[in-house]
Coordinates of C-alpha atoms in Angstrom, one line a residue:
M1 CA 141.3 -60.0 -15.5
K2 CA 139.4 -57.1 -13.8
K3 CA 139.7 -56.6 -10.1
I4 CA 136.6 -55.4 -8.1
D5 CA 136.6 -54.6 -4.4
I6 CA 133.4 -54.8 -2.5
N7 CA 133.2 -53.2 0.9
V8 CA 131.1 -55.2 3.3
P9 CA 128.9 -52.9 5.5
V10 CA 130.3 -52.8 9.0
Q11 CA 127.0 -53.9 10.6
Y12 CA 127.3 -57.4 8.9
R13 CA 129.4 -60.0 10.6
H14 CA 128.2 -62.7 8.2
L15 CA 127.3 -62.5 4.6
S16 CA 124.2 -64.5 5.2
E17 CA 122.9 -61.4 7.0
W18 CA 123.4 -59.2 4.0
T19 CA 120.4 -60.0 1.8
E20 CA 121.6 -57.6 -1.0
F21 CA 124.9 -59.3 -1.4
G22 CA 123.9 -61.5 -4.4
D23 CA 122.6 -58.5 -6.3
I24 CA 125.9 -56.6 -5.9
L25 CA 128.1 -59.4 -7.3
P26 CA 128.8 -59.3 -11.0
E27 CA 126.9 -61.7 -13.3
G28 CA 128.7 -64.4 -15.3
H29 CA 131.7 -66.3 -14.2
I30 CA 133.6 -64.7 -11.3
I31 CA 136.3 -65.5 -8.7
L32 CA 135.3 -64.4 -5.2
N33 CA 138.0 -63.9 -2.6
K34 CA 136.1 -63.7 0.6
N35 CA 139.3 -62.8 2.4
I36 CA 138.3 -64.4 5.7
T37 CA 137.0 -67.8 6.7
G38 CA 133.8 -68.4 8.6
C39 CA 132.0 -65.4 7.1
G40 CA 128.9 -67.3 6.0
C41 CA 129.5 -67.1 2.3
T42 CA 128.3 -70.5 1.3
V43 CA 125.5 -70.2 3.9
F44 CA 124.3 -67.1 2.0
F45 CA 124.0 -69.1 -1.2
L46 CA 122.3 -72.0 0.5
T47 CA 119.7 -69.8 2.1
N48 CA 118.9 -67.2 -0.5
D49 CA 116.0 -67.4 -2.9
K50 CA 117.9 -68.6 -6.0
P51 CA 118.3 -72.2 -7.2
V52 CA 121.9 -73.2 -6.4
I53 CA 124.3 -76.1 -7.0
L54 CA 127.1 -76.1 -4.5
A55 CA 130.1 -78.0 -5.8
S56 CA 132.7 -78.9 -3.1
P57 CA 136.1 -80.6 -3.3
R58 CA 135.5 -82.6 -0.1
I59 CA 132.7 -84.7 1.3
S60 CA 133.5 -83.5 4.8
L61 CA 132.7 -79.9 3.7
I62 CA 129.3 -81.0 2.3
K63 CA 128.4 -82.9 5.5
S64 CA 129.2 -79.9 7.6
K65 CA 126.7 -77.9 5.5
L66 CA 124.1 -80.6 5.9
K67 CA 124.5 -80.2 9.7
D68 CA 124.6 -76.4 9.8
K69 CA 121.8 -75.2 12.0
N70 CA 121.8 -71.8 10.2
I71 CA 120.5 -73.4 7.0
K72 CA 116.8 -73.9 7.4
R73 CA 116.1 -75.0 3.8
K74 CA 115.9 -78.6 2.6
L75 CA 119.2 -79.5 0.9
F76 CA 119.9 -82.4 -1.4
Y77 CA 123.3 -84.1 -1.4
F78 CA 123.9 -85.9 -4.7
D79 CA 125.7 -88.6 -2.8
R80 CA 127.8 -91.0 -4.9
S81 CA 130.1 -92.2 -2.1
D82 CA 128.4 -95.6 -2.1
G83 CA 130.0 -97.5 -5.0
N84 CA 127.2 -100.0 -5.0
K85 CA 124.5 -97.5 -5.6
D86 CA 123.2 -97.1 -9.2
L87 CA 123.5 -93.6 -10.7
N88 CA 119.9 -93.7 -11.9
E89 CA 118.8 -94.3 -8.3
T90 CA 120.6 -91.1 -7.2
I91 CA 119.1 -89.1 -10.0
A92 CA 115.6 -90.5 -9.1
E93 CA 116.2 -89.2 -5.6
M94 CA 117.1 -85.8 -6.9
D95 CA 113.9 -85.8 -9.1
K96 CA 111.9 -86.5 -6.0
Y97 CA 113.6 -83.6 -4.1
L98 CA 113.1 -81.2 -7.0
Q99 CA 109.4 -82.1 -7.1
S100 CA 109.2 -81.3 -3.4
C101 CA 110.5 -77.8 -4.1
G102 CA 107.2 -76.7 -5.5
P103 CA 105.1 -74.0 -3.8
N104 CA 104.2 -74.8 -0.3
P105 CA 101.7 -72.4 1.3
F106 CA 102.5 -73.7 4.8
N107 CA 106.2 -72.9 4.5
D108 CA 107.5 -69.4 5.2
L109 CA 110.6 -69.9 3.0
P110 CA 110.5 -70.3 -0.7
N111 CA 111.3 -74.0 -1.5
V112 CA 114.0 -73.3 -4.1
P113 CA 116.3 -76.2 -4.8
K114 CA 119.8 -76.4 -3.2
I115 CA 121.9 -79.2 -4.5
L116 CA 125.2 -80.2 -3.1
S117 CA 127.8 -82.2 -5.0
T118 CA 131.4 -83.1 -5.0
F119 CA 133.6 -81.9 -8.0
D120 CA 133.6 -85.6 -9.2
S121 CA 129.8 -85.9 -9.3
L122 CA 129.0 -82.4 -10.7
F123 CA 129.0 -83.6 -14.3
N124 CA 126.2 -86.1 -13.5
V125 CA 124.2 -83.4 -11.7
L126 CA 124.5 -81.0 -14.7
S127 CA 123.6 -83.6 -17.2
A128 CA 120.5 -84.6 -15.3
L129 CA 119.3 -81.0 -14.9
R130 CA 120.0 -80.2 -18.5
A131 CA 117.9 -83.2 -19.6
R132 CA 115.1 -81.8 -17.6
N133 CA 115.5 -78.3 -19.0
M134 CA 116.3 -76.9 -15.5
L135 CA 120.0 -76.2 -15.6
D136 CA 119.8 -72.6 -16.8
Q137 CA 117.9 -71.6 -13.6
F138 CA 120.8 -72.5 -11.3
T139 CA 123.7 -70.5 -9.9
I140 CA 126.8 -72.7 -9.6
V141 CA 128.9 -72.1 -6.5
V142 CA 132.3 -73.7 -6.5
D143 CA 133.5 -73.9 -2.8
E144 CA 137.2 -73.8 -2.0
W145 CA 137.9 -73.7 -5.7
T146 CA 141.7 -73.3 -5.2
C147 CA 141.7 -77.0 -4.2
I148 CA 141.8 -77.8 -7.9
F149 CA 145.5 -76.7 -8.0
T150 CA 146.4 -79.3 -5.3
D151 CA 144.0 -82.0 -6.5
V152 CA 145.3 -81.9 -10.1
R153 CA 148.3 -83.9 -9.1
M154 CA 146.1 -86.8 -7.9
K155 CA 143.3 -86.7 -10.4
G156 CA 144.3 -84.5 -13.3
S157 CA 141.7 -85.6 -15.9
T158 CA 138.8 -85.1 -13.4
V159 CA 140.0 -81.5 -12.6
I160 CA 140.5 -80.6 -16.3
N161 CA 137.1 -82.0 -17.3
F162 CA 135.6 -80.1 -14.3
L163 CA 137.1 -76.8 -15.4
H164 CA 136.2 -77.3 -19.1
T165 CA 132.6 -78.2 -18.2
L166 CA 132.2 -75.1 -16.1
K167 CA 133.7 -72.8 -18.7
S168 CA 131.2 -74.0 -21.3
L169 CA 128.2 -73.1 -19.2
P170 CA 126.2 -69.8 -19.5
N171 CA 125.2 -70.0 -15.9
R172 CA 126.3 -67.6 -13.2
I173 CA 129.3 -69.3 -11.6
V174 CA 130.9 -68.1 -8.4
N175 CA 134.3 -69.6 -7.5
I176 CA 134.8 -69.0 -3.8
S177 CA 138.0 -69.1 -1.7
A178 CA 139.7 -67.3 1.2
T179 CA 143.1 -68.0 -0.3
P180 CA 144.0 -65.3 -2.8
L181 CA 145.9 -66.1 -5.9
N182 CA 147.9 -63.8 -8.2
M183 CA 145.7 -62.6 -11.0
V184 CA 148.6 -62.5 -13.4
Y185 CA 148.9 -66.3 -13.2
L186 CA 145.2 -66.8 -13.4
D187 CA 145.0 -64.7 -16.6
L188 CA 147.5 -67.1 -18.2
M189 CA 145.0 -70.0 -17.8
E190 CA 142.4 -70.2 -20.5
E191 CA 139.8 -71.5 -17.9
F192 CA 140.1 -68.2 -15.8
R193 CA 141.2 -65.6 -18.4
G194 CA 139.0 -62.6 -18.4
M195 CA 137.0 -63.4 -15.3
E196 CA 136.2 -60.7 -12.8
Y197 CA 138.1 -61.1 -9.6
V198 CA 136.0 -59.9 -6.7
T199 CA 137.6 -59.2 -3.3
L200 CA 135.5 -58.6 -0.2
E201 CA 136.9 -55.8 2.1
W202 CA 135.8 -56.2 5.7
D203 CA 135.9 -53.8 8.6
P204 CA 139.3 -54.1 10.4
S205 CA 137.5 -55.4 13.5
M206 CA 136.8 -58.6 11.6

């Protein structure tokens, strides 16, 4: 596992202000230790000009993003919390959202798709996008990815399938957390072995 340190320019208090941030990150599958909370990391990915799937371990985290006033784009939550709702209905809603992301001359922001999903529902999102030949366009951002180590005790098969599914994808995948883990242990796990481990270094005033 290769460790990479990135110094955040002192003038930026939030990553969402640093437009070049995405270009500096390595391609492929990486682990991103943002080092501090509330730095606008997920907001950056939900407001940049790239198609993004944000996978979150908690519905409450997704709902907080849907209410975030710093995110001006239209987001789509692949909501499967209603057990009575048919999966095909949710996929149809996503199709309608994707169609709405076409060019709009009256909108100052590019209408790139931003899809939010829980870890449990991610496989359905990926399958639907793959069937539409759209999956390769997306960056997959795994928010609070270290939750997999606590959740594995409660839903082990879901977590293992989640990890194996992500490892098989050629997409750019960014695993985000502010909780650092020892790289020695991560390198012992097939799912993370060989990934680049990126740590953000902030000005001491942060």
